[in-house]
Amino acid sequence: MSKIILTGIKPTGMPHLGNYIGAIQPALELTADSSVESYLFVADYHSLTTVQKAQDLSEMIYQVSAAWLACGLDPEKTIIYRQSDIPELFELNWILSCMTPKGLMNRGHSYKALVQANQQAGRKNLDSGINMGVYNYPILMSADILLFSADEVPVSEDQAQHLEITRDIALKFNHVFKTDLLKPPGTLVKTQLLPGLDGEKMSKSKNNHVPLFCSSKELKKIIMKIKTDSSAPSEPKNPEKSILFSMYKAFASKGNIEKLKQRYQQGIGWGEVKELLYVCLEDHLLEKRKVYESLMMDQKRIDAILNEGAKKAREKAKPLMQKIRRTIGIS
Ligand code: TRP
């Protein structure tokens, strides 16, 4: 039996360079191994916890799908689908929620962070503005993973708790029904972090991100605006303390990284570093951007790919779902 790799992407808009380095590229590398079976889905119903404008959600689903396809995801090899196209997931979601102790959800990081924010804002109602989707989020994520018996789930560190919860829920189900139908997922693949424009982790919510696909002109503008210190071009510079260098390192070849490192040590003007970074990014993204743009112009093609993926995914999911139903006494 081949190893099963599965990951989900919450559509929250056009991916940025941090998503590319931290999620898209490593996941595509894993799926390139011909011996693995791989699934990648757009977690559109997970987005509904926060994105509650129909047109926005619909557009974001296309953006995310087009971005993964443009970066090289091969739909013949990897099953790519919308979460919302797999009704079995929502059936399993309910079954799992009946296996999940409420206390486990009380401890969820994202839920707790929102409660804490209410506390800090001095609100009397600590659940103010928190919907049940946010609270139950980890259960739906467990269903996403367990329905396809994933062995490995490449996600970033902030999702580690959700994988723990998935394991707990799987074991609870197996224990209650004296079965081993649900496979607790294994390793969390730690992925590389890319600093944002301010040196913090790149994230959309911090507004320090560089969109993966914008025009060359816009990309150049964003890079030219990155803050640097006031050292003169001739002064030696420490590459380890430079955001520009960290970004360059994530995209350039080993040889070019080494060359730039030496230039830092000899002294190089920030303007020149920015130009090198821009050229390097542009080189890396140009072809992908063209594919992205052509897909976004032809959303029917994206739909066709996602529909085809959903068909394949459901075929994979149905037998396990049937066994689960029988196991719990519903047939
Ligand atoms: N929660 C993940 C995120 O915010 C997205 C996600 C949903 C996911 N379901 C998943 C990731 C299943 C991996 C497996 O990034």
XYZ file of C-alpha atoms and ligand atoms in Angstrom:
346
model
C 0.000 0.000 0.000
C 1.362 3.398 -0.904
C 1.797 6.186 1.580
C -1.076 8.667 1.651
C -0.295 12.376 1.829
C -3.083 14.871 2.311
C -3.271 18.549 2.999
C -5.910 21.243 2.947
C -5.617 24.893 2.095
C -7.984 27.399 3.556
C -8.918 29.861 0.834
C -8.405 33.292 2.298
C -7.219 35.035 -0.843
C -4.281 34.990 -3.174
C -1.418 32.990 -1.604
C 1.736 34.933 -0.721
C 5.430 34.082 -0.971
C 5.382 32.693 2.585
C 2.632 30.222 1.618
C 4.646 29.258 -1.408
C 7.865 28.544 0.481
C 6.171 27.144 3.586
C 3.358 25.096 2.092
C 3.046 24.888 -1.669
C 6.614 24.003 -2.584
C 7.217 21.408 0.166
C 3.851 19.738 -0.466
C 4.514 19.551 -4.191
C 7.910 18.026 -3.489
C 6.301 15.329 -1.352
C 3.702 14.547 -3.987
C 6.307 14.324 -6.757
C 7.370 10.950 -5.309
C 5.678 8.510 -7.668
C 5.061 5.953 -4.927
C 2.756 8.171 -2.854
C -0.960 8.722 -3.180
C -1.724 12.403 -2.668
C -4.708 14.595 -1.953
C -4.902 18.341 -1.910
C -8.140 20.080 -1.170
C -9.477 23.585 -0.882
C -10.921 23.836 2.623
C -13.703 26.179 1.570
C -16.074 25.309 4.413
C -13.308 26.029 6.890
C -13.065 29.524 5.428
C -16.737 30.113 6.045
C -15.920 30.605 9.729
C -14.476 33.982 8.755
C -15.197 34.697 5.093
C -18.893 35.416 4.910
C -19.274 37.194 1.613
C -20.312 34.905 -1.233
C -18.375 36.644 -3.959
C -15.200 36.805 -1.886
C -15.314 33.132 -0.978
C -15.992 32.064 -4.528
C -13.123 34.185 -5.880
C -10.708 32.936 -3.210
C -11.473 29.311 -4.068
C -10.418 30.000 -7.657
C -7.314 31.920 -6.593
C -6.052 29.159 -4.350
C -6.789 26.400 -6.853
C -5.199 28.323 -9.733
C -2.127 29.093 -7.632
C -1.478 25.435 -6.785
C -2.042 24.368 -10.379
C 0.220 27.150 -11.659
C 2.959 26.097 -9.231
C 2.992 22.662 -10.779
C 0.357 20.516 -9.091
C -0.461 17.734 -11.544
C -4.156 16.816 -11.298
C -3.432 13.483 -12.965
C -1.185 12.578 -10.071
C -2.643 14.464 -7.112
C -6.357 14.454 -6.430
C -7.376 18.097 -6.081
C -10.905 18.917 -4.911
C -13.131 21.283 -3.014
C -13.975 20.172 0.514
C -17.578 21.250 -0.089
C -17.896 18.691 -2.915
C -17.476 15.724 -0.576
C -20.725 15.234 1.380
C -19.216 12.245 3.202
C -16.936 14.680 5.045
C -19.856 16.397 6.682
C -21.446 13.137 7.656
C -18.199 12.025 9.247
C -17.894 15.446 10.876
C -21.105 14.777 12.807
C -20.123 11.246 13.765
C -16.772 12.485 15.043
C -18.330 15.366 16.931
C -20.307 12.776 18.899
C -16.990 11.145 19.824
C -15.305 14.389 20.830
C -15.296 15.460 24.482
C -16.371 19.086 24.660
C -13.397 19.800 26.904
C -11.066 18.948 24.054
C -12.549 21.754 21.985
C -12.415 24.166 24.932
C -8.647 23.756 24.754
C -8.371 24.599 21.039
C -5.738 27.304 20.483
C -7.729 29.351 17.998
C -10.869 29.304 20.119
C -8.899 30.151 23.245
C -7.166 33.046 21.495
C -10.538 34.576 20.622
C -11.806 34.170 24.188
C -8.647 35.816 25.438
C -9.067 38.688 23.009
C -12.574 39.245 24.409
C -11.166 39.150 27.921
C -8.501 41.704 27.069
C -11.049 43.938 25.419
C -12.954 43.893 28.721
C -16.058 42.282 27.196
C -18.483 40.674 29.612
C -19.476 37.979 27.151
C -16.301 35.992 26.562
C -17.876 34.164 23.604
C -18.744 37.412 21.884
C -18.324 37.160 18.100
C -17.241 33.501 18.238
C -19.275 31.185 16.023
C -19.661 27.423 16.434
C -17.732 26.896 13.196
C -14.621 28.272 14.870
C -15.260 26.123 17.925
C -15.816 22.932 15.945
C -13.141 23.671 13.359
C -10.770 20.915 14.558
C -13.488 18.251 14.222
C -14.106 19.045 10.568
C -10.357 19.039 10.048
C -10.209 15.580 11.647
C -12.863 14.373 9.217
C -10.823 15.800 6.301
C -7.832 13.761 7.368
C -9.442 10.553 8.633
C -11.832 10.030 5.714
C -8.818 9.522 3.453
C -6.691 7.591 5.976
C -3.832 10.059 5.531
C -0.433 8.911 6.752
C 1.231 12.300 6.495
C -0.255 15.760 6.671
C 2.166 18.495 5.667
C 1.143 21.602 7.569
C 2.879 24.382 9.403
C 3.633 24.350 13.112
C 0.494 26.337 13.980
C -1.591 23.340 12.906
C 0.206 20.896 15.214
C -2.543 20.960 17.817
C -5.153 20.146 15.195
C -3.219 17.018 14.273
C -3.011 16.028 17.941
C -6.756 16.450 18.207
C -7.245 14.360 15.066
C -5.237 11.545 16.612
C -7.236 11.764 19.864
C -10.546 11.648 18.028
C -9.482 8.714 15.840
C -8.350 6.709 18.861
C -11.541 7.542 20.741
C -13.680 6.324 17.845
C -11.621 3.163 17.507
C -11.868 2.527 21.241
C -15.614 3.111 21.483
C -16.371 0.816 18.546
C -13.538 -1.662 19.156
C -12.171 -1.192 15.687
C -9.125 0.146 13.895
C -11.041 1.734 11.040
C -9.673 5.222 11.591
C -5.979 5.748 11.065
C -4.363 8.329 13.358
C -2.204 10.525 11.112
C 1.536 10.585 11.597
C 4.211 13.197 11.351
C 3.814 16.870 11.119
C 6.119 18.029 8.387
C 7.725 21.201 9.610
C 8.057 23.674 6.855
C 10.342 26.590 6.268
C 9.239 30.024 7.405
C 9.727 33.093 5.280
C 10.033 36.479 6.922
C 7.651 39.178 5.817
C 8.432 42.748 4.823
C 8.939 43.685 8.485
C 11.049 40.646 9.420
C 8.190 38.921 11.290
C 6.707 35.688 9.891
C 5.031 36.555 6.595
C 1.292 36.574 7.046
C -1.666 38.187 5.462
C -3.165 39.250 8.774
C 0.017 41.165 9.606
C -0.087 42.787 6.200
C 3.613 42.182 5.709
C 3.227 39.850 2.759
C 4.241 39.758 -0.873
C 1.516 38.302 -3.110
C 2.670 35.239 -5.023
C 1.269 36.584 -8.252
C 1.148 40.290 -8.927
C 2.469 42.216 -11.915
C 6.249 42.547 -12.318
C 5.864 46.244 -11.748
C 4.034 45.768 -8.478
C 6.504 43.131 -7.317
C 9.371 45.525 -7.962
C 7.605 48.302 -6.098
C 7.033 46.118 -3.037
C 10.656 44.993 -2.923
C 12.029 48.501 -3.355
C 9.999 49.571 -0.331
C 11.520 47.009 2.073
C 13.212 48.874 4.918
C 16.978 48.631 5.244
C 19.485 50.290 7.577
C 21.457 53.393 6.710
C 24.836 51.725 6.205
C 26.820 52.927 3.186
C 27.223 50.622 0.146
C 30.911 50.072 0.912
C 30.272 48.888 4.492
C 30.311 45.120 5.163
C 26.847 43.777 6.038
C 25.586 40.804 8.008
C 23.435 38.596 5.739
C 21.906 36.832 8.752
C 20.332 40.093 9.852
C 18.913 41.034 6.486
C 15.330 40.407 5.424
C 16.360 40.824 1.801
C 18.932 38.084 2.178
C 16.474 35.697 3.880
C 14.072 36.143 1.001
C 16.804 35.689 -1.567
C 17.970 32.535 0.179
C 14.527 30.964 -0.147
C 14.506 31.308 -3.930
C 18.055 31.498 -5.290
C 20.409 28.660 -6.227
C 23.112 27.574 -3.781
C 25.821 29.163 -5.900
C 24.048 32.492 -6.110
C 23.322 32.508 -2.382
C 27.009 31.991 -1.680
C 27.924 34.788 -4.111
C 25.562 37.253 -2.513
C 26.850 36.311 0.931
C 30.340 37.260 -0.158
C 29.097 40.521 -1.625
C 27.485 41.328 1.745
C 30.788 40.742 3.461
C 32.628 42.931 0.963
C 29.989 45.642 1.058
C 27.087 46.045 -1.333
C 24.482 48.765 -1.759
C 20.923 47.950 -0.657
C 19.625 49.100 -4.022
C 21.695 46.467 -5.749
C 20.533 43.748 -3.334
C 16.945 44.712 -4.032
C 17.531 44.524 -7.759
C 19.093 41.046 -7.392
C 16.179 39.875 -5.266
C 13.655 41.243 -7.724
C 15.337 39.574 -10.701
C 15.561 36.288 -8.806
C 11.874 36.338 -7.832
C 10.758 37.427 -11.246
C 12.774 34.624 -12.801
C 11.166 32.105 -10.460
C 7.610 33.348 -10.852
C 7.295 34.570 -14.432
C 6.126 31.328 -16.078
C 3.964 30.352 -13.120
C 2.324 33.769 -13.167
C 1.426 33.306 -16.832
C -0.249 29.980 -16.096
C -2.040 31.497 -13.095
C -3.371 34.355 -15.156
C -4.578 32.116 -17.944
C -6.362 29.860 -15.449
C -8.017 32.819 -13.763
C -9.275 33.926 -17.182
C -10.795 30.504 -17.695
C -12.487 29.568 -14.423
C -14.499 26.855 -16.194
C -11.259 24.976 -16.636
C -10.575 25.197 -12.911
C -14.109 23.974 -12.225
C -13.599 21.019 -14.544
C -10.381 20.035 -12.782
C -11.947 20.374 -9.330
C -15.073 18.463 -10.350
C -12.981 15.650 -11.737
C -10.953 15.608 -8.507
C -14.098 15.492 -6.384
C -15.334 12.491 -8.331
C -12.088 10.627 -7.703
C -11.972 11.664 -4.047
C -15.517 10.466 -3.390
C -14.761 7.111 -4.968
C -11.878 6.791 -2.527
C -13.946 7.943 0.438
C -17.123 5.953 -0.031
C -15.932 2.477 0.997
C -14.548 3.714 4.332
C -17.656 5.783 4.960
C -19.783 2.703 4.415
C -17.711 0.714 6.879
C -17.982 3.521 9.420
C -21.766 3.575 9.085
C -21.992 -0.159 9.581
C -19.643 0.027 12.554
C -21.795 2.571 14.364
C -25.023 0.710 13.633
C -26.385 2.789 10.786
C -26.733 1.145 7.418
N -6.632 24.289 9.169
C -5.758 24.332 8.030
C -5.184 25.761 7.950
O -5.757 26.687 8.455
C -6.471 23.997 6.752
C -7.018 22.611 6.770
C -8.317 22.250 6.858
C -6.259 21.422 6.713
N -8.435 20.891 6.856
C -7.197 20.348 6.769
C -4.885 21.144 6.609
C -6.770 19.024 6.745
C -4.472 19.804 6.577
C -5.419 18.765 6.656
O -4.149 25.934 7.341
